[in-house]
Amino acid sequence: MAAAKQSVGLGGRLKAFIDSPTGPKTTHFWGPVANWGFVIAGLTDTLTKPPESISRNMTGAMCIYSALFMRFAWAIQPRNYLLFACHLSNEVVQLNQMRRWASVQPWAESYGFAAKGAAAAVDPSK
């Protein structure tokens, strides 16, 4: 008897989620789902591309974009926690990309965060 009540409760909660203002029948759900592609792409770039190929301008734009949309996700009603989590994750990934870009710049060694071997690779005098 208790198992039957629990399964009805689970079905009721699932139906409530599907019909909610941030459920899968709305753009408040599918927009963040699509935006997880930015996070996956950033993680893939982190694992497969050298820091020299990172675009400072695009990474900066993605940082600003995610920061703005984190604020938007928090400000709207009902709050969109899925959108917030997506853009928070993207912000972390993009800031890591910016760190990787900065680590291969000629001035990075003087600040103590140059990547190993980066100064020799970027220094045109050698």
mmCIF file of C-alpha atoms in Angstrom:
data_model
loop_
_atom_site.group_PDB
_atom_site.id
_atom_site.type_symbol
_atom_site.label_atom_id
_atom_site.label_comp_id
_atom_site.label_asym_id
_atom_site.label_seq_id
_atom_site.Cartn_x
_atom_site.Cartn_y
_atom_site.Cartn_z
ATOM 1 C CA MET A 1 0.000 0.000 0.000
ATOM 2 C CA ALA A 2 2.775 2.420 0.915
ATOM 3 C CA ALA A 3 4.612 1.643 -2.340
ATOM 4 C CA ALA A 4 1.489 2.483 -4.344
ATOM 5 C CA LYS A 5 1.174 5.847 -2.578
ATOM 6 C CA GLN A 6 4.855 6.556 -3.181
ATOM 7 C CA SER A 7 4.568 5.827 -6.920
ATOM 8 C CA VAL A 8 1.512 8.083 -7.179
ATOM 9 C CA GLY A 9 3.467 10.776 -5.315
ATOM 10 C CA LEU A 10 6.382 10.434 -7.723
ATOM 11 C CA GLY A 11 4.051 10.640 -10.738
ATOM 12 C CA GLY A 12 2.369 13.676 -9.232
ATOM 13 C CA ARG A 13 5.690 15.403 -8.649
ATOM 14 C CA LEU A 14 6.808 14.583 -12.188
ATOM 15 C CA LYS A 15 3.583 15.998 -13.624
ATOM 16 C CA ALA A 16 3.967 19.095 -11.430
ATOM 17 C CA PHE A 17 7.515 19.587 -12.761
ATOM 18 C CA ILE A 18 6.420 19.117 -16.384
ATOM 19 C CA ASP A 19 3.627 21.669 -15.959
ATOM 20 C CA SER A 20 5.683 24.142 -13.861
ATOM 21 C CA PRO A 21 6.711 27.602 -15.152
ATOM 22 C CA THR A 22 10.296 26.330 -15.578
ATOM 23 C CA GLY A 23 9.426 22.840 -16.797
ATOM 24 C CA PRO A 24 10.180 21.200 -20.139
ATOM 25 C CA LYS A 25 7.173 22.803 -21.816
ATOM 26 C CA THR A 26 8.862 26.221 -21.616
ATOM 27 C CA THR A 27 11.908 28.051 -22.927
ATOM 28 C CA HIS A 28 12.970 28.477 -19.287
ATOM 29 C CA PHE A 29 13.964 24.809 -19.498
ATOM 30 C CA TRP A 30 15.186 24.354 -23.088
ATOM 31 C CA GLY A 31 17.264 27.554 -23.200
ATOM 32 C CA PRO A 32 19.552 26.427 -20.377
ATOM 33 C CA VAL A 33 19.693 22.897 -21.768
ATOM 34 C CA ALA A 34 20.976 24.305 -25.074
ATOM 35 C CA ASN A 35 23.436 26.605 -23.265
ATOM 36 C CA TRP A 36 25.167 23.599 -21.694
ATOM 37 C CA GLY A 37 26.768 23.281 -25.135
ATOM 38 C CA PHE A 38 28.959 26.293 -24.269
ATOM 39 C CA VAL A 39 30.193 24.529 -21.148
ATOM 40 C CA ILE A 40 30.890 21.288 -23.014
ATOM 41 C CA ALA A 41 32.722 23.162 -25.789
ATOM 42 C CA GLY A 42 34.834 25.066 -23.268
ATOM 43 C CA LEU A 43 35.760 21.879 -21.428
ATOM 44 C CA THR A 44 36.648 20.206 -24.712
ATOM 45 C CA ASP A 45 38.862 23.160 -25.663
ATOM 46 C CA THR A 46 40.554 22.976 -22.262
ATOM 47 C CA LEU A 47 41.422 19.335 -22.824
ATOM 48 C CA THR A 48 42.358 19.407 -26.512
ATOM 49 C CA LYS A 49 43.582 22.841 -27.621
ATOM 50 C CA PRO A 50 46.837 24.566 -26.764
ATOM 51 C CA PRO A 51 46.637 27.858 -24.846
ATOM 52 C CA GLU A 52 48.188 29.710 -27.792
ATOM 53 C CA SER A 53 45.014 29.171 -29.839
ATOM 54 C CA ILE A 54 42.668 30.773 -27.287
ATOM 55 C CA SER A 55 40.979 33.999 -28.389
ATOM 56 C CA ARG A 56 41.201 36.630 -25.648
ATOM 57 C CA ASN A 57 38.326 38.623 -27.148
ATOM 58 C CA MET A 58 35.934 35.682 -27.497
ATOM 59 C CA THR A 59 36.759 34.335 -24.042
ATOM 60 C CA GLY A 60 36.194 37.786 -22.552
ATOM 61 C CA ALA A 61 32.885 38.106 -24.377
ATOM 62 C CA MET A 62 31.788 34.698 -23.059
ATOM 63 C CA CYS A 63 32.729 35.740 -19.505
ATOM 64 C CA ILE A 64 30.632 38.901 -19.764
ATOM 65 C CA TYR A 65 27.754 37.001 -21.412
ATOM 66 C CA SER A 66 27.635 34.394 -18.667
ATOM 67 C CA ALA A 67 27.897 36.982 -15.893
ATOM 68 C CA LEU A 68 24.976 38.941 -17.351
ATOM 69 C CA PHE A 69 22.823 35.863 -17.772
ATOM 70 C CA MET A 70 23.606 34.655 -14.235
ATOM 71 C CA ARG A 71 22.174 37.966 -13.042
ATOM 72 C CA PHE A 72 19.170 37.555 -15.339
ATOM 73 C CA ALA A 73 18.520 33.994 -14.129
ATOM 74 C CA TRP A 74 18.542 35.226 -10.542
ATOM 75 C CA ALA A 75 16.415 38.339 -11.165
ATOM 76 C CA ILE A 76 13.498 36.807 -13.078
ATOM 77 C CA GLN A 77 10.511 35.234 -11.380
ATOM 78 C CA PRO A 78 10.359 32.331 -10.957
ATOM 79 C CA ARG A 79 14.117 32.072 -10.495
ATOM 80 C CA ASN A 80 15.676 29.879 -13.131
ATOM 81 C CA TYR A 81 18.197 27.774 -11.218
ATOM 82 C CA LEU A 82 19.010 25.635 -14.259
ATOM 83 C CA LEU A 83 20.000 28.735 -16.264
ATOM 84 C CA PHE A 84 21.983 30.069 -13.305
ATOM 85 C CA ALA A 85 23.902 26.782 -12.888
ATOM 86 C CA CYS A 86 24.617 26.617 -16.611
ATOM 87 C CA HIS A 87 26.083 30.121 -16.752
ATOM 88 C CA LEU A 88 27.967 29.719 -13.478
ATOM 89 C CA SER A 89 29.621 26.607 -14.945
ATOM 90 C CA ASN A 90 30.384 28.449 -18.184
ATOM 91 C CA GLU A 91 31.866 31.384 -16.245
ATOM 92 C CA VAL A 92 34.241 29.025 -14.420
ATOM 93 C CA VAL A 93 35.256 27.306 -17.677
ATOM 94 C CA GLN A 94 35.817 30.615 -19.492
ATOM 95 C CA LEU A 95 37.819 32.108 -16.620
ATOM 96 C CA ASN A 96 40.013 29.003 -16.748
ATOM 97 C CA GLN A 97 40.439 29.580 -20.493
ATOM 98 C CA MET A 98 41.430 33.201 -19.805
ATOM 99 C CA ARG A 99 43.961 31.973 -17.237
ATOM 100 C CA ARG A 100 45.379 29.549 -19.800
ATOM 101 C CA TRP A 101 45.613 32.345 -22.400
ATOM 102 C CA ALA A 102 47.368 34.657 -19.945
ATOM 103 C CA SER A 103 49.859 31.963 -18.936
ATOM 104 C CA VAL A 104 51.468 31.964 -22.406
ATOM 105 C CA GLN A 105 51.752 35.734 -22.798
ATOM 106 C CA PRO A 106 55.235 37.304 -22.749
ATOM 107 C CA TRP A 107 54.444 39.295 -19.592
ATOM 108 C CA ALA A 108 53.154 36.268 -17.628
ATOM 109 C CA GLU A 109 56.574 35.224 -16.347
ATOM 110 C CA SER A 110 57.139 38.560 -14.616
ATOM 111 C CA TYR A 111 53.891 37.996 -12.670
ATOM 112 C CA GLY A 112 54.833 34.433 -11.762
ATOM 113 C CA PHE A 113 52.108 32.470 -13.521
ATOM 114 C CA ALA A 114 53.675 31.556 -16.851
ATOM 115 C CA ALA A 115 53.069 28.047 -18.145
ATOM 116 C CA LYS A 116 56.115 25.778 -18.132
ATOM 117 C CA GLY A 117 58.085 26.421 -21.301
ATOM 118 C CA ALA A 118 55.763 29.230 -22.367
ATOM 119 C CA ALA A 119 58.323 32.033 -22.100
ATOM 120 C CA ALA A 120 60.692 30.269 -24.492
ATOM 121 C CA ALA A 121 57.868 29.470 -26.890
ATOM 122 C CA VAL A 122 56.556 33.053 -27.057
ATOM 123 C CA ASP A 123 59.763 35.076 -26.635
ATOM 124 C CA PRO A 124 60.742 36.284 -30.157
ATOM 125 C CA SER A 125 64.350 37.038 -29.102
ATOM 126 C CA LYS A 126 65.177 33.326 -28.728
#
